[in-house]
Short mmCIF file of C-alpha atoms in Angstrom, two decimals:
data_model
loop_
_atom_site.label_atom_id
_atom_site.label_comp_id
_atom_site.label_asym_id
_atom_site.label_seq_id
_atom_site.Cartn_x
_atom_site.Cartn_y
_atom_site.Cartn_z
CA MET A 4 -1.49 -36.30 14.24
CA THR A 5 1.24 -36.21 16.86
CA GLN A 6 2.15 -33.38 19.18
CA GLU A 7 5.61 -33.15 17.52
CA ASN A 8 4.28 -32.97 13.96
CA PRO A 9 0.92 -31.18 13.87
CA ARG A 10 -1.01 -31.37 10.62
CA ILE A 11 -1.60 -27.98 9.02
CA LEU A 12 -3.98 -27.46 6.13
CA VAL A 13 -2.98 -24.41 4.07
CA ALA A 14 -6.16 -23.24 2.36
CA ASP A 15 -4.73 -20.96 -0.36
CA HIS A 16 -8.02 -20.06 -2.00
CA ARG A 17 -6.57 -17.05 -3.84
CA GLY A 18 -3.88 -19.14 -5.50
CA GLY A 19 -0.28 -18.37 -4.56
CA ALA A 20 -1.08 -15.85 -1.83
CA LEU A 21 0.36 -18.19 0.81
CA ALA A 22 3.44 -19.27 -1.17
CA GLU A 23 5.87 -17.48 1.16
CA ARG A 24 4.16 -18.98 4.22
CA LEU A 25 4.43 -22.43 2.68
CA ARG A 26 8.17 -22.05 2.20
CA PHE A 27 8.54 -21.18 5.87
CA LEU A 28 6.28 -23.99 7.07
CA ALA A 29 8.35 -26.47 5.04
CA THR A 30 11.30 -25.68 7.32
CA ARG A 31 9.31 -26.36 10.48
CA PRO A 32 8.19 -29.68 12.05
CA TYR A 33 4.72 -29.66 10.51
CA GLU A 34 2.92 -32.03 8.16
CA VAL A 35 1.44 -29.70 5.54
CA ARG A 36 -1.23 -30.14 2.88
CA VAL A 37 -2.38 -27.44 0.46
CA SER A 38 -5.82 -26.83 -0.98
CA ALA A 39 -6.66 -24.34 -3.71
CA SER A 40 -10.44 -24.10 -3.35
CA LEU A 41 -13.18 -24.20 -0.73
CA ARG A 42 -14.43 -27.52 -2.08
CA GLU A 43 -10.99 -29.10 -1.77
CA THR A 44 -10.54 -27.63 1.72
CA LEU A 45 -13.83 -29.12 2.89
CA ARG A 46 -12.76 -32.51 1.52
CA LEU A 47 -9.35 -32.36 3.19
CA ILE A 48 -10.81 -31.38 6.56
CA GLU A 49 -12.43 -34.82 6.57
CA ALA A 50 -9.64 -36.77 4.86
CA PHE A 51 -6.51 -35.09 6.27
CA ARG A 52 -7.94 -34.17 9.72
CA PRO A 53 -5.70 -31.14 10.27
CA ALA A 54 -4.80 -29.74 13.67
CA LEU A 55 -5.01 -26.19 12.25
CA ILE A 56 -6.17 -24.41 9.09
CA LEU A 57 -4.25 -21.46 7.63
CA LEU A 58 -6.64 -19.64 5.30
CA GLU A 59 -6.25 -17.05 2.56
CA PRO A 60 -9.90 -16.28 1.65
CA LEU A 61 -10.85 -16.03 -2.00
CA THR A 62 -12.32 -12.55 -1.51
CA ARG A 63 -11.78 -9.84 1.08
CA GLY A 64 -15.30 -10.24 2.47
CA GLY A 65 -16.21 -13.86 1.85
CA PRO A 66 -18.76 -14.42 4.65
CA ALA A 67 -20.31 -17.41 2.85
CA GLU A 68 -16.83 -18.93 2.45
CA LEU A 69 -16.09 -18.54 6.17
CA GLU A 70 -19.51 -19.85 7.21
CA ALA A 71 -19.11 -23.00 5.10
CA LEU A 72 -15.60 -23.55 6.42
CA ASP A 73 -16.67 -23.01 10.02
CA LEU A 74 -19.48 -25.55 9.81
CA ALA A 75 -17.01 -28.16 8.58
CA ARG A 76 -14.05 -27.44 10.88
CA GLY A 77 -15.77 -27.98 14.25
CA THR A 78 -13.12 -27.38 16.92
CA ILE A 79 -10.17 -27.10 14.50
CA PRO A 80 -8.51 -23.67 15.00
CA LEU A 81 -8.48 -21.27 12.07
CA LEU A 82 -5.80 -18.66 11.21
CA ILE A 83 -7.00 -16.16 8.59
CA GLN A 84 -4.48 -14.08 6.63
CA ALA A 85 -5.62 -10.52 5.81
CA GLU A 86 -4.27 -7.27 4.38
CA ARG A 87 -2.94 -4.70 6.86
CA ASP A 88 -5.30 -2.03 5.51
CA ASP A 89 -8.33 -4.32 5.94
CA ARG A 90 -9.33 -3.03 9.37
CA GLU A 91 -12.76 -4.62 9.23
CA ALA A 92 -11.39 -8.15 8.67
CA PRO A 93 -11.74 -9.20 12.36
CA LEU A 94 -15.29 -7.85 12.54
CA ARG A 95 -16.37 -9.56 9.30
CA ALA A 96 -14.75 -12.82 10.32
CA GLY A 97 -16.36 -12.70 13.76
CA ARG A 98 -19.82 -12.10 12.29
CA ALA A 99 -19.46 -14.88 9.73
CA LEU A 100 -18.15 -17.42 12.23
CA ASP A 101 -20.79 -16.52 14.83
CA ALA A 102 -23.50 -16.95 12.21
CA ALA A 103 -22.19 -20.42 11.33
CA ALA A 104 -21.95 -21.70 14.92
CA PRO A 105 -25.19 -23.41 16.08
CA GLU A 106 -26.63 -21.83 19.24
CA HIS A 107 -26.44 -25.07 21.23
CA GLU A 108 -22.71 -25.59 20.56
CA ARG A 109 -20.64 -24.18 23.41
CA THR A 110 -17.20 -25.04 22.06
CA ARG A 111 -15.98 -24.01 18.63
CA GLY A 112 -12.48 -23.86 17.26
CA ALA A 113 -10.57 -20.68 18.06
CA TRP A 114 -9.65 -18.27 15.27
CA GLU A 115 -7.26 -15.36 14.75
CA ILE A 116 -6.29 -12.84 12.08
CA LEU A 117 -2.71 -12.82 10.76
CA LEU A 118 -1.61 -9.75 8.79
CA ARG A 119 -0.05 -10.58 5.43
CA ASP A 120 3.14 -8.61 6.19
CA ALA A 121 3.57 -10.13 9.67
CA PRO A 122 6.93 -11.91 10.10
CA ASP A 123 7.09 -15.69 9.97
CA GLU A 124 8.01 -15.72 13.66
CA GLU A 125 4.57 -14.28 14.42
CA LEU A 126 2.97 -16.97 12.25
CA GLU A 127 4.74 -19.65 14.27
CA LEU A 128 3.75 -17.99 17.55
CA ARG A 129 0.09 -17.83 16.53
CA ILE A 130 0.12 -21.44 15.36
CA ALA A 131 1.54 -22.54 18.72
CA ARG A 132 -1.05 -20.49 20.61
CA LEU A 133 -3.98 -21.84 18.58
CA LEU A 134 -2.75 -25.43 18.89
CA GLY A 135 -2.43 -24.95 22.66
CA HIS A 136 -6.00 -23.65 22.80
CA ALA A 137 -7.19 -26.66 20.77
CA ARG A 138 -5.49 -29.06 23.21
CA LEU A 139 -7.15 -27.29 26.12
CA LEU A 140 -10.57 -27.55 24.43
CA HIS A 141 -9.98 -31.27 23.84
CA GLU A 142 -9.05 -31.85 27.47
CA MET A 143 -12.09 -29.91 28.69
CA SER A 144 -14.32 -31.88 26.35
CA GLU A 145 -12.94 -35.17 27.67
CA LEU A 146 -13.48 -34.07 31.27
CA ARG A 147 -17.07 -33.01 30.53
CA HIS A 148 -17.72 -36.32 28.78
CA ARG A 149 -16.35 -38.36 31.68
CA ALA A 150 -18.42 -36.34 34.14
CA SER A 151 -21.66 -36.91 32.25
CA HIS A 152 -21.16 -40.42 30.82
CA ASP A 153 -20.99 -43.80 32.52
CA ASP A 154 -17.51 -45.36 32.31
CA ARG A 155 -18.70 -48.88 31.47
CA THR A 156 -21.35 -48.15 28.83
CA ASP A 157 -20.57 -44.60 27.65
CA LEU A 158 -24.26 -43.80 28.22
CA LEU A 159 -25.39 -40.72 30.15
CA ARG A 160 -25.26 -40.77 33.94
CA VAL A 161 -28.42 -40.16 35.97
CA LYS A 162 -28.24 -36.36 36.31
CA ALA A 163 -27.20 -35.80 32.71
CA PHE A 164 -30.01 -38.03 31.40
CA GLN A 165 -32.54 -36.33 33.67
CA ALA A 166 -31.48 -32.92 32.36
CA ARG A 167 -31.99 -34.05 28.76
CA LEU A 168 -35.34 -35.62 29.68
CA VAL A 169 -36.57 -32.34 31.17
CA GLU A 170 -35.28 -30.43 28.15
CA HIS A 171 -36.97 -32.72 25.60
CA PHE A 172 -40.26 -32.94 27.48
CA SER A 173 -40.47 -29.15 27.68
CA ALA A 174 -39.72 -28.86 23.96
CA ALA A 175 -42.37 -31.47 23.14
CA GLN A 176 -44.93 -29.57 25.22
CA ARG A 177 -44.03 -26.26 23.67
CA HIS A 178 -43.97 -27.40 20.04
CA LYS A 179 -46.53 -30.24 20.32
CA HIS A 180 -44.27 -32.94 18.92
CA GLU A 181 -44.11 -36.59 19.94
CA LEU A 182 -41.75 -38.15 22.45
CA ALA A 183 -41.22 -41.67 23.81
CA LEU A 184 -39.58 -42.81 27.05
CA VAL A 185 -38.26 -46.37 27.21
CA LEU A 186 -37.11 -48.08 30.42
CA ILE A 187 -35.04 -51.27 30.22
CA ASP A 188 -34.19 -53.69 33.02
CA LEU A 189 -32.08 -56.81 32.53
CA ASP A 190 -33.76 -60.04 33.63
CA LYS A 191 -32.22 -62.00 36.52
CA PHE A 192 -29.02 -60.02 36.36
CA GLY A 193 -28.35 -60.69 40.05
CA ALA A 194 -28.18 -64.41 39.26
CA ILE A 195 -25.51 -63.74 36.64
CA ASN A 196 -23.35 -61.97 39.21
CA LYS A 197 -24.03 -64.69 41.77
CA ARG A 198 -23.28 -67.58 39.44
CA HIS A 199 -20.25 -66.07 37.74
CA ASP A 200 -17.43 -63.66 38.49
CA HIS A 201 -18.51 -60.00 38.61
CA THR A 202 -16.38 -59.33 35.55
CA VAL A 203 -18.92 -61.38 33.56
CA GLY A 204 -21.68 -59.06 34.72
CA ASP A 205 -19.55 -56.06 33.78
CA ILE A 206 -19.09 -57.46 30.27
CA VAL A 207 -22.85 -57.99 29.91
CA ILE A 208 -23.55 -54.40 31.01
CA ALA A 209 -20.98 -53.04 28.56
CA ARG A 210 -22.39 -55.08 25.66
CA VAL A 211 -25.96 -54.01 26.41
CA GLY A 212 -24.77 -50.41 26.37
CA GLU A 213 -23.16 -51.04 22.99
CA VAL A 214 -26.40 -52.57 21.65
CA ILE A 215 -28.35 -49.51 22.77
CA ARG A 216 -25.88 -47.04 21.24
CA ARG A 217 -25.75 -48.98 17.97
CA ASN A 218 -29.53 -49.05 17.53
CA LEU A 219 -30.32 -45.39 18.18
CA ARG A 220 -30.36 -42.30 15.99
CA THR A 221 -28.11 -39.30 16.57
CA GLU A 222 -30.95 -37.33 18.16
CA ASP A 223 -31.94 -40.12 20.58
CA VAL A 224 -30.72 -40.02 24.18
CA ALA A 225 -29.65 -43.05 26.23
CA GLY A 226 -28.67 -43.31 29.87
CA ARG A 227 -27.81 -45.80 32.58
CA PRO A 228 -29.71 -44.86 35.76
CA GLY A 229 -27.77 -47.53 37.63
CA GLY A 230 -26.90 -51.21 37.91
CA ASP A 231 -28.69 -53.17 35.23
CA GLU A 232 -31.17 -50.40 34.41
CA PHE A 233 -31.15 -48.38 31.19
CA ALA A 234 -33.30 -45.57 29.82
CA VAL A 235 -33.84 -44.31 26.28
CA LEU A 236 -35.49 -41.11 25.12
CA LEU A 237 -36.83 -40.99 21.54
CA PRO A 238 -37.67 -37.45 20.36
CA TYR A 239 -40.17 -36.98 17.51
CA THR A 240 -41.33 -40.57 17.94
CA GLY A 241 -44.90 -41.84 18.29
CA LYS A 242 -46.14 -45.20 19.51
CA ILE A 243 -45.69 -47.13 16.25
CA ASN A 244 -42.07 -46.16 15.66
CA ALA A 245 -41.30 -46.40 19.37
CA ALA A 246 -42.63 -49.98 19.36
CA ARG A 247 -40.33 -50.81 16.45
CA VAL A 248 -37.30 -49.45 18.29
CA VAL A 249 -38.27 -51.25 21.49
CA THR A 250 -38.77 -54.56 19.68
CA ARG A 251 -35.38 -54.21 18.01
CA LEU A 252 -33.66 -53.43 21.32
CA ARG A 253 -35.28 -56.41 23.06
CA THR A 254 -34.29 -58.73 20.21
CA GLU A 255 -30.70 -57.47 19.99
CA ILE A 256 -30.20 -57.70 23.75
CA ALA A 257 -31.44 -61.32 23.72
CA LYS A 258 -28.84 -62.09 21.02
CA LEU A 259 -26.11 -61.44 23.61
CA THR A 260 -26.97 -64.83 25.13
CA GLY A 261 -24.06 -67.23 24.76
CA HIS A 262 -20.51 -67.71 25.92
CA ILE A 263 -18.92 -64.77 27.73
CA GLU A 264 -15.30 -64.61 28.81
CA GLY A 265 -14.89 -65.88 32.37
CA ALA A 266 -18.32 -67.54 32.55
CA ARG A 267 -18.64 -71.16 33.68
CA GLU A 268 -21.45 -71.83 31.23
CA GLU A 269 -23.63 -70.12 28.66
CA VAL A 270 -25.00 -66.81 29.97
CA ARG A 271 -28.64 -66.06 29.22
CA VAL A 272 -29.27 -62.38 28.60
CA SER A 273 -32.70 -60.81 28.18
CA ALA A 274 -34.49 -57.63 29.14
CA SER A 275 -37.87 -56.41 30.29
CA ILE A 276 -38.92 -53.15 28.67
CA GLY A 277 -41.68 -50.68 29.48
CA PHE A 278 -42.42 -47.56 27.47
CA GLU A 279 -44.83 -44.65 27.24
CA THR A 280 -45.37 -41.94 24.64
CA PHE A 281 -46.33 -38.27 24.75
CA ASP A 282 -47.87 -36.34 21.85
CA GLY A 283 -47.15 -32.91 23.30
CA SER A 284 -50.45 -32.52 25.15
CA ASP A 285 -51.91 -35.87 26.29
CA LEU A 286 -49.96 -36.09 29.58
CA ASP A 287 -50.03 -33.49 32.33
CA ASN A 288 -46.34 -33.56 33.28
CA LEU A 289 -43.00 -35.34 33.03
CA ASP A 290 -43.60 -37.36 36.22
CA THR A 291 -46.66 -38.95 34.62
CA LEU A 292 -44.61 -39.98 31.57
CA ARG A 293 -41.97 -41.54 33.78
CA LYS A 294 -44.46 -43.29 36.11
CA HIS A 295 -46.33 -44.79 33.16
CA ALA A 296 -43.10 -46.21 31.73
CA GLU A 297 -42.20 -47.61 35.16
CA VAL A 298 -45.62 -49.29 35.50
CA ALA A 299 -45.25 -50.87 32.05
CA LEU A 300 -41.76 -52.10 33.00
CA ARG A 301 -43.05 -53.69 36.20
CA HIS A 302 -45.72 -55.54 34.25
CA ALA A 303 -43.10 -56.82 31.80
CA LYS A 304 -41.07 -58.18 34.73
CA ARG A 305 -44.13 -59.79 36.34
CA ARG A 306 -45.02 -61.54 33.11
CA GLY A 307 -41.69 -63.35 33.06
CA GLY A 308 -39.39 -60.90 31.36
CA ASP A 309 -37.92 -60.90 27.87
CA GLN A 310 -40.79 -58.80 26.59
CA ALA A 311 -41.75 -55.18 26.00
CA ILE A 312 -44.99 -53.52 27.10
CA TYR A 313 -46.54 -50.25 26.04
CA PHE A 314 -48.31 -48.57 28.98
CA ARG A 315 -51.45 -47.80 26.99
CA ARG A 316 -51.92 -51.47 26.11
CA LEU A 317 -52.25 -52.38 29.77
CA PRO A 318 -55.78 -53.23 30.94
CA ALA A 319 -57.69 -50.68 32.97
CA GLU A 320 -58.46 -51.51 36.61
CA GLY A 321 -61.13 -54.17 36.87
CA GLU A 322 -60.48 -55.60 33.39
CA PRO A 323 -58.89 -59.03 32.86
CA PRO A 324 -55.14 -58.88 32.22
CA ALA A 325 -54.03 -58.77 28.60
CA GLU A 326 -51.95 -61.57 27.18
CA PRO A 327 -48.20 -60.96 27.29
CA GLU A 328 -47.04 -59.38 24.05
CA THR A 329 -44.31 -57.51 22.37
CA PRO A 330 -45.65 -54.43 20.56
CA GLN A 331 -45.63 -54.67 16.77
#
């Protein structure tokens, strides 16, 4: 999509009801596609990626139709054509679209009602207004993302990660579900910066961030507290599955070892990882979860790095130290 030729999806679900609008749109600088059913519209939202949807609903009410369309469109603006005597159209549309929008989503695509006998000039005006609103939403979304995400790794910044950590811990306490906190620290990263140009260290940090993003689920949360430190939050995850994720992360990070642009020689990359789990009731507060993960991380560093340690596998005071291990 370009700003000069916005893509418009004409969802003519009643068959021919938008024929006059289509003739007008063909004279304007738009790239237009037409769909004749809800199923086809949902497919084209993904394939065509329109900048705006012009809809003629199949029925006058059609709340299920609007709800399904709203779930698929995301932030794409929606212009709904309605009869002049259908005074309840805005109310019905508002209820259907509000029902479809998840509570946690703060930004949804704008929508408006266009009367069927409105002149084409009004159609063009409404299209321009909705497209302008969509651009504003996109710009706001980008600004929010930049404010909360680290530029180099695209992982959450400290405050944003802390907010999610508090949110997930509270939810785990309230609903008694499992949660895992993983802390990652690159081994001898200072030596990499000392031996090579700082751009080499920047590349390593960026690639570690990519490894973390690639190996997590949609619901997982990853952040970069600073420097060569990373943190991962795994909701609905107990010790066994957390250990699998941790082992995979440690292995994938170690695979970054090798030639890196600007380096004088092969760069060895590895990480020390400490993690702790919470079952919804076995820890008194969030600080305890964090401190346990930090203690496990320190032990991993002391044992030479390139390993992961689960806090609850550490020996109690007075017991001989356990052999270094990566959790299975």
